[in-house]
Short mmCIF file of C-alpha atoms in Angstrom, two decimals:
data_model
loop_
_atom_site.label_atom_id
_atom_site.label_comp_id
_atom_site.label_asym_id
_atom_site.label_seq_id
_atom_site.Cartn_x
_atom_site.Cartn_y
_atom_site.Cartn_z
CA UNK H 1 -27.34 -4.33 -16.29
CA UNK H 2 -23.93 -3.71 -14.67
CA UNK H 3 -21.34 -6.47 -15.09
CA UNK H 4 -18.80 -7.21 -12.67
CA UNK H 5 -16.02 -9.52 -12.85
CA UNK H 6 -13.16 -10.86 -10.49
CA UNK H 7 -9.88 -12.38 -11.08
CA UNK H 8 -7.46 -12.67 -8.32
CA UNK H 9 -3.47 -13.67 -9.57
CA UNK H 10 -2.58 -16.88 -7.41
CA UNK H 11 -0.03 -15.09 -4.88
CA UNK H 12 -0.73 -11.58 -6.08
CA UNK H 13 -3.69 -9.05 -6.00
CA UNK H 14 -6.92 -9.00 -7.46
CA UNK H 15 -8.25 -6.92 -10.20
CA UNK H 16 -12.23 -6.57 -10.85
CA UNK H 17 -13.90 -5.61 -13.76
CA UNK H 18 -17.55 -3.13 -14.45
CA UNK H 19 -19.43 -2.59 -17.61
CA UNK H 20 -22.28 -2.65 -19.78
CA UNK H 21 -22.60 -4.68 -22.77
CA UNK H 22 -26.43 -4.59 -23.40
CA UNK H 23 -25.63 -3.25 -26.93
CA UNK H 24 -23.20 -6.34 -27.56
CA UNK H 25 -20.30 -4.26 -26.72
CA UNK H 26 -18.17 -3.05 -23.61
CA UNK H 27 -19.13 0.11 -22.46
CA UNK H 28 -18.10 2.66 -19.09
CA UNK H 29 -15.51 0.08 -18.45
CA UNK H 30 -13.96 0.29 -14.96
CA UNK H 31 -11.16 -1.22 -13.51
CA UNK H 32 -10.29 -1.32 -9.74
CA UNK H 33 -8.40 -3.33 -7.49
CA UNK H 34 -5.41 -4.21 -5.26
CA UNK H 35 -2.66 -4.32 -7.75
CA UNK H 36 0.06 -1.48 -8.65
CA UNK H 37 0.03 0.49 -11.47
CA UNK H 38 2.90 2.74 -12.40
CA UNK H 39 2.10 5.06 -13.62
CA UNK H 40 -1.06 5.54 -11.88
CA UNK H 41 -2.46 7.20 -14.88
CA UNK H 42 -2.35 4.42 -17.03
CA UNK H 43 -5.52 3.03 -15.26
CA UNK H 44 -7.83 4.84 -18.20
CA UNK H 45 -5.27 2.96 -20.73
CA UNK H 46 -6.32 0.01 -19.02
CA UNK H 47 -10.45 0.78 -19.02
CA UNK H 48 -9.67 2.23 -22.81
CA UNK H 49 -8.35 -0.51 -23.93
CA UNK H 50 -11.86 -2.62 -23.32
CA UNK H 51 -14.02 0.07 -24.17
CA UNK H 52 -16.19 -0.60 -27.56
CA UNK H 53 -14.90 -4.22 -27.55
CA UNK H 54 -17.38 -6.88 -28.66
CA UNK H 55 -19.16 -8.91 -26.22
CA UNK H 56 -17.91 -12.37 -27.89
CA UNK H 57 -14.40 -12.11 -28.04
CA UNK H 58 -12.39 -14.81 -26.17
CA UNK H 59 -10.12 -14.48 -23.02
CA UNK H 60 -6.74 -14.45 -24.96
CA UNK H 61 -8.23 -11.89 -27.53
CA UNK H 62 -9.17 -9.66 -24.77
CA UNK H 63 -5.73 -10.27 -23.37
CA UNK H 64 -3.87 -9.36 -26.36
CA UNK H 65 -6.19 -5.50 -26.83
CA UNK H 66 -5.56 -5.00 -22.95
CA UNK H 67 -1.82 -5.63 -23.39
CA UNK H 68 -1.84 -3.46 -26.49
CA UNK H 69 -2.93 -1.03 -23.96
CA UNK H 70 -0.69 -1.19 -21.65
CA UNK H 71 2.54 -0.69 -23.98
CA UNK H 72 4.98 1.55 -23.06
CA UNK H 73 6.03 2.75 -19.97
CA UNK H 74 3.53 1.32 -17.94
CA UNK H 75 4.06 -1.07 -15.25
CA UNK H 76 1.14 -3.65 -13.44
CA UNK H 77 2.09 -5.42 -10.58
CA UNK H 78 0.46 -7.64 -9.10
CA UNK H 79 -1.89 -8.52 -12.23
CA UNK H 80 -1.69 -8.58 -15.35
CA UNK H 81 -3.45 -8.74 -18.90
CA UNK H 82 -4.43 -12.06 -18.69
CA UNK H 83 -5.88 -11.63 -15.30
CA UNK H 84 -8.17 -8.57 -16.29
CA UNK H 85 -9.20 -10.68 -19.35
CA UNK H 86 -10.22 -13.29 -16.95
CA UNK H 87 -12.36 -11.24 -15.12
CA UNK H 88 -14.10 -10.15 -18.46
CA UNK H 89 -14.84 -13.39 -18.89
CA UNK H 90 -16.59 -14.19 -15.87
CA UNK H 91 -18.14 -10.95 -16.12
CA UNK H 92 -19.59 -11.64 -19.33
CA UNK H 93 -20.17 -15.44 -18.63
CA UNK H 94 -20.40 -16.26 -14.75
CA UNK H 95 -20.94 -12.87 -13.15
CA UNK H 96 -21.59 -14.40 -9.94
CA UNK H 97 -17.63 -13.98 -8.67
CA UNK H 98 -18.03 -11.15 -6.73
CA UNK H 99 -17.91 -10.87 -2.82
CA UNK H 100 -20.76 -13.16 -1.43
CA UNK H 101 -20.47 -10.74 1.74
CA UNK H 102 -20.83 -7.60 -0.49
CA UNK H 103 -23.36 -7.69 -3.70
CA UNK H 104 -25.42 -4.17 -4.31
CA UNK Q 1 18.20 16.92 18.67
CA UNK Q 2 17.97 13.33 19.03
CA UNK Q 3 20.71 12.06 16.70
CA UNK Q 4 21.75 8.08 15.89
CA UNK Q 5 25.41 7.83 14.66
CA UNK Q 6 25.74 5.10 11.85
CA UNK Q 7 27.29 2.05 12.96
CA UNK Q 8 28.43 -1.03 11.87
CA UNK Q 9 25.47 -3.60 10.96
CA UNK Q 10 25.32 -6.29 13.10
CA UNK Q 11 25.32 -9.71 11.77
CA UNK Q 12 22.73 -12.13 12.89
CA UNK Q 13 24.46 -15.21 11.79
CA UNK Q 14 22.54 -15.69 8.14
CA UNK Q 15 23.48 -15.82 5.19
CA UNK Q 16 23.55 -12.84 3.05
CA UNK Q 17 21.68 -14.97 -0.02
CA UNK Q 18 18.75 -15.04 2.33
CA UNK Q 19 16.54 -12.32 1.23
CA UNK Q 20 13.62 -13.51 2.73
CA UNK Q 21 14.85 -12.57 6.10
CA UNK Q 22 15.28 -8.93 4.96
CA UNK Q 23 19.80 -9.14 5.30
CA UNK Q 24 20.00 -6.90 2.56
CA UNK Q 25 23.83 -7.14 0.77
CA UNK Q 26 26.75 -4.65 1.56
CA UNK Q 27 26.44 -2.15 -1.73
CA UNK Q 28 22.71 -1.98 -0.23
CA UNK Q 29 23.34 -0.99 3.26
CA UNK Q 30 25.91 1.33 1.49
CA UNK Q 31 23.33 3.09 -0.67
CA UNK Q 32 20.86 3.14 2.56
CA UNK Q 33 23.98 4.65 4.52
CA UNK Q 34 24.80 7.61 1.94
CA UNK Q 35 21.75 9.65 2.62
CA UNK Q 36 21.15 12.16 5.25
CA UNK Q 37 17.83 10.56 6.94
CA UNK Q 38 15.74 12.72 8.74
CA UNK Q 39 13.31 11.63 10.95
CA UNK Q 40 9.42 12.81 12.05
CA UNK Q 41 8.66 11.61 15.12
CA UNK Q 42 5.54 10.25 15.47
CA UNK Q 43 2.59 13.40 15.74
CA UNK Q 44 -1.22 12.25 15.58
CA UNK Q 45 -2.56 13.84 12.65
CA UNK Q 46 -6.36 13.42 11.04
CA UNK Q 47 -6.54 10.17 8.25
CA UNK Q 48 -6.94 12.74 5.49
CA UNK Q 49 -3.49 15.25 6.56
CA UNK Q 50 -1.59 11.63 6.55
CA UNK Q 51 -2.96 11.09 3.20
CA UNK Q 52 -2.07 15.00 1.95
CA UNK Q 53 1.43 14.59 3.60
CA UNK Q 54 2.62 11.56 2.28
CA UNK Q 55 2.14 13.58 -1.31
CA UNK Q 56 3.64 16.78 -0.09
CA UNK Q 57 6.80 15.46 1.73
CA UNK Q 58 7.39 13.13 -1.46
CA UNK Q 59 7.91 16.23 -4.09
CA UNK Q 60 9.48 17.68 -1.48
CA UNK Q 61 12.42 14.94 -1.63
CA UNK Q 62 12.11 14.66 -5.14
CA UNK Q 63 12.78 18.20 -5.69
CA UNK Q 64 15.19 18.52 -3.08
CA UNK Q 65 13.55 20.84 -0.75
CA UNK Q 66 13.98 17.70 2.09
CA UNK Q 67 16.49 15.47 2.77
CA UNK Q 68 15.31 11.78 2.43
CA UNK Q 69 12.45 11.45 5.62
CA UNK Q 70 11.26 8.57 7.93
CA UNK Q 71 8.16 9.93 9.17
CA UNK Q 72 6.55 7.88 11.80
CA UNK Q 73 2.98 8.16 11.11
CA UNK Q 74 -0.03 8.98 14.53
CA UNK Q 75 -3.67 8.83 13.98
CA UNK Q 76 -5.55 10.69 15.53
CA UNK Q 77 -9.31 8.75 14.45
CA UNK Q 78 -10.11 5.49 12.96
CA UNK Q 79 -10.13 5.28 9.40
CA UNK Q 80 -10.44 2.79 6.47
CA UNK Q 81 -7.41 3.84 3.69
CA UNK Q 82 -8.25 2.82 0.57
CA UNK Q 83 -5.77 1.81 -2.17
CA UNK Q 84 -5.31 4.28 -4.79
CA UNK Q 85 -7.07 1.76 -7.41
CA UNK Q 86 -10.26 0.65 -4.99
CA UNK Q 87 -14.21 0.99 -5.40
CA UNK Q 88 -15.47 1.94 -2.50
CA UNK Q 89 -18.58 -0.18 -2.63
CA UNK Q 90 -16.42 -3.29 -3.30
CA UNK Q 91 -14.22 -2.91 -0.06
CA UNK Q 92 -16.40 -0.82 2.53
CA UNK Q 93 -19.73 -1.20 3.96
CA UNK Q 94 -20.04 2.56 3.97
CA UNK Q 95 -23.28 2.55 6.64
CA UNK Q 96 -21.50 0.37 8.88
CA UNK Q 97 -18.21 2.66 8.33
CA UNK Q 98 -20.22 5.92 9.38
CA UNK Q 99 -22.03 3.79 12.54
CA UNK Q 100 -18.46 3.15 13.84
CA UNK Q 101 -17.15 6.36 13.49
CA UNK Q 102 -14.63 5.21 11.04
CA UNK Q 103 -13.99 7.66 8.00
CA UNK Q 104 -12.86 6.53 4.47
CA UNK Q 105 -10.26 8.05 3.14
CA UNK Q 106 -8.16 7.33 -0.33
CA UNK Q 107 -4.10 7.06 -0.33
CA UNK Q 108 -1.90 7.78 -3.22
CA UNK Q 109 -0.43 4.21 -3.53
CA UNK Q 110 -1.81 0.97 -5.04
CA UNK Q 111 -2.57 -1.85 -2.84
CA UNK Q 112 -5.37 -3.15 -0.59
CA UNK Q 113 -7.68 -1.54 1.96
CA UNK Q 114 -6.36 -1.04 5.42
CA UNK Q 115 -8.60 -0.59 8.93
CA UNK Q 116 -7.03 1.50 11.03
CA UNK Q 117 -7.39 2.46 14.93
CA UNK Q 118 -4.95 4.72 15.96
CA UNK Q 119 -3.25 2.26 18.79
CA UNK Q 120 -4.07 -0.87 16.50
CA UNK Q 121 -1.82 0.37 13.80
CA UNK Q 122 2.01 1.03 13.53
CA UNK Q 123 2.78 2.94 10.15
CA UNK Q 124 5.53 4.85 8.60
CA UNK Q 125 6.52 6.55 5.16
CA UNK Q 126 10.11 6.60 3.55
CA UNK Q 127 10.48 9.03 1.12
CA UNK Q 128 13.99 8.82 -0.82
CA UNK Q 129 15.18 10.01 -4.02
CA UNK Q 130 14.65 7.21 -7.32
CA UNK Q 131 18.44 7.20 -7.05
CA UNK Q 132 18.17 5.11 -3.78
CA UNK Q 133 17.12 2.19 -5.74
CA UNK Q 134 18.42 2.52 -9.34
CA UNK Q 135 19.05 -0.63 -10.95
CA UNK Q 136 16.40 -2.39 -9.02
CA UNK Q 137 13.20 -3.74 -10.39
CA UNK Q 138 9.58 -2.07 -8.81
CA UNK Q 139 9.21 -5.64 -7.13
CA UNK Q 140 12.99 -5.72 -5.84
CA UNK Q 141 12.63 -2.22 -4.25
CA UNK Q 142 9.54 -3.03 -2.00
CA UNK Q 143 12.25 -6.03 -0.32
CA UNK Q 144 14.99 -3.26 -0.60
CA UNK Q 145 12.80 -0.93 1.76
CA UNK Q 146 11.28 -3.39 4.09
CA UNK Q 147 14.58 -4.99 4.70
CA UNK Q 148 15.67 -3.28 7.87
CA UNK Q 149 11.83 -3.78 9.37
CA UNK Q 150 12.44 -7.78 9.02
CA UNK Q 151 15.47 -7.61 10.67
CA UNK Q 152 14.38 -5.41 13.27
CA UNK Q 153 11.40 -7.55 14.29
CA UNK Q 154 13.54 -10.76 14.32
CA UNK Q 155 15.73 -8.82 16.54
CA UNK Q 156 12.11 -8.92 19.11
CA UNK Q 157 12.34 -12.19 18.88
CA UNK Q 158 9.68 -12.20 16.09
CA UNK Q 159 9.72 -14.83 13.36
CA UNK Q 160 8.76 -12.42 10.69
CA UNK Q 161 10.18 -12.38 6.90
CA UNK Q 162 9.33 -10.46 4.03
CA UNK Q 163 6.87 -12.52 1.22
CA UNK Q 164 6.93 -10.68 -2.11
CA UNK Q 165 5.21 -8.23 -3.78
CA UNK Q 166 4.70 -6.26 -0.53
CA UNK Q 167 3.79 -8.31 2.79
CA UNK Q 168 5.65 -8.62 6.00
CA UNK Q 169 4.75 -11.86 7.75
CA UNK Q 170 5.17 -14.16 10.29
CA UNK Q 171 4.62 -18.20 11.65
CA UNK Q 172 1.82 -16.00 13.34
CA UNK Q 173 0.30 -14.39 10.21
CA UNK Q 174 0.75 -11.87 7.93
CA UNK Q 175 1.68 -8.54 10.39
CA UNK Q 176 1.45 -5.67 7.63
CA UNK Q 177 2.26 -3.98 4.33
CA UNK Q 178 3.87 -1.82 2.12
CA UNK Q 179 2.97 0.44 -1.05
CA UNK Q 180 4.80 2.78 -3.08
CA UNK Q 181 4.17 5.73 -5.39
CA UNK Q 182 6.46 7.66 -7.26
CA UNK Q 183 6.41 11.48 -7.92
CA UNK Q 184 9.18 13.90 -9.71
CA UNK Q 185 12.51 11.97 -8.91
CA UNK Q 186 11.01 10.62 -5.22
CA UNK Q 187 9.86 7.37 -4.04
CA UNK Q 188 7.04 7.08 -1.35
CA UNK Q 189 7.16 3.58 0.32
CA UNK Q 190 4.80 3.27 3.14
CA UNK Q 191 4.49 0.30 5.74
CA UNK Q 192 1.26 -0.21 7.74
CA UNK Q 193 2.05 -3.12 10.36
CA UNK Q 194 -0.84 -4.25 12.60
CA UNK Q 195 -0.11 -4.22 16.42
CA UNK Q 196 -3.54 -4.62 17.94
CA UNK Q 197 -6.73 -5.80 15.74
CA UNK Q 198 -10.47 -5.48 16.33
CA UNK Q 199 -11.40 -7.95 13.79
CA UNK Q 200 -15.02 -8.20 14.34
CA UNK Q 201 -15.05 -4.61 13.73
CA UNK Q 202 -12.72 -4.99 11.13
CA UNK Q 203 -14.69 -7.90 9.03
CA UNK Q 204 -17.87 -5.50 9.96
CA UNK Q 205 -16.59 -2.96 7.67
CA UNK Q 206 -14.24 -4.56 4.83
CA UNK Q 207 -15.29 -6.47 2.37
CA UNK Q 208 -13.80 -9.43 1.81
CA UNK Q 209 -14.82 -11.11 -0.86
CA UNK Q 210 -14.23 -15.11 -1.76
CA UNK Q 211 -12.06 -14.21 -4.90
CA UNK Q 212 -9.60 -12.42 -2.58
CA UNK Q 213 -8.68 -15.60 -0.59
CA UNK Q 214 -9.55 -17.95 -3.59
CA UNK Q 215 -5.29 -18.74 -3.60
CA UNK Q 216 -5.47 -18.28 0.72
CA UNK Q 217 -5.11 -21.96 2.48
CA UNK Q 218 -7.95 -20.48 4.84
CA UNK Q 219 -11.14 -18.78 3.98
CA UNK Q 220 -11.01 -16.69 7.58
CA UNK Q 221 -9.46 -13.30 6.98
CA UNK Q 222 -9.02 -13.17 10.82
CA UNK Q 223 -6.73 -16.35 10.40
CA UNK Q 224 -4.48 -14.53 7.92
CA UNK Q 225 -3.45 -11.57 10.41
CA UNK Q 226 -1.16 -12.15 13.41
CA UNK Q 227 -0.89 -8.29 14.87
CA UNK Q 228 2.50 -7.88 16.78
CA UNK Q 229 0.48 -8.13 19.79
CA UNK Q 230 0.15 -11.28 20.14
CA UNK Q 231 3.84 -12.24 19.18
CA UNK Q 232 5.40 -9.81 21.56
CA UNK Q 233 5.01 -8.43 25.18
CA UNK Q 234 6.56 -5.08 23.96
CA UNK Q 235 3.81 -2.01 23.34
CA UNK Q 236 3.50 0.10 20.49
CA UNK Q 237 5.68 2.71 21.36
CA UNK Q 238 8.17 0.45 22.29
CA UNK Q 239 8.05 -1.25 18.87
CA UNK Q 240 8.18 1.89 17.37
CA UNK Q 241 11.33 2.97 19.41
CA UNK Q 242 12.90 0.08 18.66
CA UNK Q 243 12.28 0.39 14.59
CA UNK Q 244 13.45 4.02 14.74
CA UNK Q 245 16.31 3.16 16.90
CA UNK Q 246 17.49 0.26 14.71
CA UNK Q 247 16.75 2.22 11.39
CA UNK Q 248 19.34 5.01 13.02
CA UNK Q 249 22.07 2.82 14.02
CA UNK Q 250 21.87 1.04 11.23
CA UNK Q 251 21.67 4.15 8.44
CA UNK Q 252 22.12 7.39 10.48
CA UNK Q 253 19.14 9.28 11.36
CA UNK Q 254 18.38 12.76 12.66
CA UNK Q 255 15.66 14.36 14.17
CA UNK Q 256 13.70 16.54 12.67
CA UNK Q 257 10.31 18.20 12.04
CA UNK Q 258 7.63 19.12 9.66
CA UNK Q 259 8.15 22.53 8.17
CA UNK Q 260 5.31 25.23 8.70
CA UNK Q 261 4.91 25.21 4.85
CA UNK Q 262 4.77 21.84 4.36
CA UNK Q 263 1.90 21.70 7.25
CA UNK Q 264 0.08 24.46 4.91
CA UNK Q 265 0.77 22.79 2.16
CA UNK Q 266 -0.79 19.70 2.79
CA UNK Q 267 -4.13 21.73 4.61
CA UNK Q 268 -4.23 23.23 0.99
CA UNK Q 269 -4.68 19.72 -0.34
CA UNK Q 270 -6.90 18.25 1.83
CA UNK Q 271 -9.19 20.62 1.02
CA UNK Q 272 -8.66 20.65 -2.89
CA UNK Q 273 -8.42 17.35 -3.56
CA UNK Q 274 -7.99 14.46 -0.85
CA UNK Q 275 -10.91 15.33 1.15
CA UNK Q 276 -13.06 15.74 -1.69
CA UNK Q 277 -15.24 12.93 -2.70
CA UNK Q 278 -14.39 13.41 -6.28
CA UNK Q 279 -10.92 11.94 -5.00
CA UNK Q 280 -12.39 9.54 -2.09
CA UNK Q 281 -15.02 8.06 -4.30
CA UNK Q 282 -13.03 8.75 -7.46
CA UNK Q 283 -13.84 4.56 -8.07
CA UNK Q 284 -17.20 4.61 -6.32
#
């Protein structure tokens, strides 16, 4: 089963969230959205950084591994760590945040 | 050649503190004023050679094969551009995209999903060397560039101000926005504003989902837009004439045209890579 997530940063963009964790862990991670990423690149630093993560971890702990991940010279605007962790969450724990008008 | 001499900015009566209305400060006009601008005129051109030029005229400027370039951007089909960082499946309705005609196509910059009909849509690309706004944060630039745009809309009578990261608004609703990308020493900002709007069509195709206006005072994305239309009597072109006109009096602009090898260049990478769904549906 494919997760998928949504957290939206009050007065920026949103960033959403896709994976499978059917083995207890995070796996083909991907991260889209409306926010800016500089550079654009980094955007498999940001799916890396959640990849192979456990299943139970907590938002700020999945904060702190996606902000690990985004050291450097890489700039989000728009988002941020905390926001992608968010959406994590709800993936994991309320997956029903996505687009009522879109679904699969 | 159609040539605009600089001149001196007019003041509007506002203060300088008040960015919100664009008035950008005197060491930023004089930064705008020290390049040679260039301008492309407005030239319809298919979704996915806007998409392949935007790239190509950027390393141009950043390797200083072009002097810094407004090009006025013409459409010649309707599109959906998606934002560099977009799944398809989460913006589009694809089947209803390919019932109406309307290709999907993938930009270079971050940012949201646009609908585009070629006379609904006023857009344009700077592309300037990273020099132009040294100093400034990524969020400070996208005010830097949309500065003159503010001030030229207020100028129509238009209650419009810039809202940070990247909108232009209005008391009437949010009339476009901007995105940047950066390549070798350049800066791309692009501005789509909205001058005419189908939104039934539009809200047929996009996807827009609940978490995108969870922080919106309105759940109706066809509250949130208010296209120039309805906040001027002026047409497109005119609107466009008078941006171009008030970029060149205010910074100096001069006409030119896209080079043969830039055209070629840009057919080269429509085929390689931004009309291939590798890149289109490179998030599917």
């Amino acid at each position: 089963m494919i997760r998928h997530g949504e957290f939206k940063t009050p007065g920026g963009k949103l960033i959403a969230v896709e994976f499978d964790a059917s083995d207890g862990t995070l796996r083909n991670v991907v991260v889209t959205g409306d926010f800016f990423l500089y550079p654009e690149e980094a955007l498999d630093r940001l799916s890396g950084s959640l990849e192979g993560a456990p299943a139970t971890l907590t938002g700020p702990d999945y904060a702190a591994r996606i902000s690990a991940g985004l050291s450097g010279d890489v700039e989000l605007l728009g988002s941020s760590a905390e926001a992608l962790a968010n959406a994590v969450v709800r993936a994991l724990h309320d997956p029903d945040t996505r687009d009522a008008a879109g679904g699969r | 050649m159609q040539s605009f001499a600089p001149s001196t900015i007019r003041t509007r009566g506002m203060p300088p503190v008040a960015v919100e209305t664009g008035t950008l400060t005197a060491d930023e006009i004089a930064r705008w004023r020290a390049l040679p601008w260039r301008l492309l005129p407005e030239t319809p051109r298919t979704p996915l050679m806007n998409m392949a030029l935007d790239e190509v005229l950027t390393e141009r400027v950043g390797a200083g094969l072009r002097p810094p370039t407004l090009r006025v951007w013409g459409w010649s089909s309707p599109c959906v551009v998606l934002g560099r960082f977009q799944s398809v499946r989460n913006e589009v309705d694809e089947e209803a995209a390919a019932r109406a005609g309307v290709e999907i196509v993938r930009r270079v910059s971050g940012g949201g999903a646009m609908f585009i009909e070629p006379e609904g849509a006023i857009t344009w690309s700077l592309y300037a060397p990273e020099a132009l706004t040294r100093g400034m944060t990524f969020a400070e630039s996208y005010r830097f560039f949309d500065a003159w745009v503010v001030d030229a809309l207020r100028e129509l009578g238009i209650d419009a101000w810039y809202e940070p990261l990247n909108d232009i608004t209005s008391a009437g609703g949010k009339i476009g926005g901007a995105a940047q990308a950066r390549r070798g020493g350049a800066v791309l900002h692009h501005t789509t504003m909205a001058y005419d709007m189908n939104v039934p069509l539009m809200l047929s195709i996009l996807r827009i989902g609940k978490e995108k206006l969870s922080d919106k005072g309105v759940m109706s994305a066809a509250k949130r837009v208010g296209p120039l239309r309805q906040q001027t009597a002026m047409g497109r072109a005119e609107i466009i004439d008078h941006l171009v006109e008030q970029f060149g009096t205010s910074f100096g602009l001069q006409a030119d045209e896209v080079t043969p090898q830039e055209l070629s260049e840009a057919e080269r990478r429509v085929d390689d890579r931004f009309g291939t769904r590798d890149w289109i549906h490179y998030l599917p």
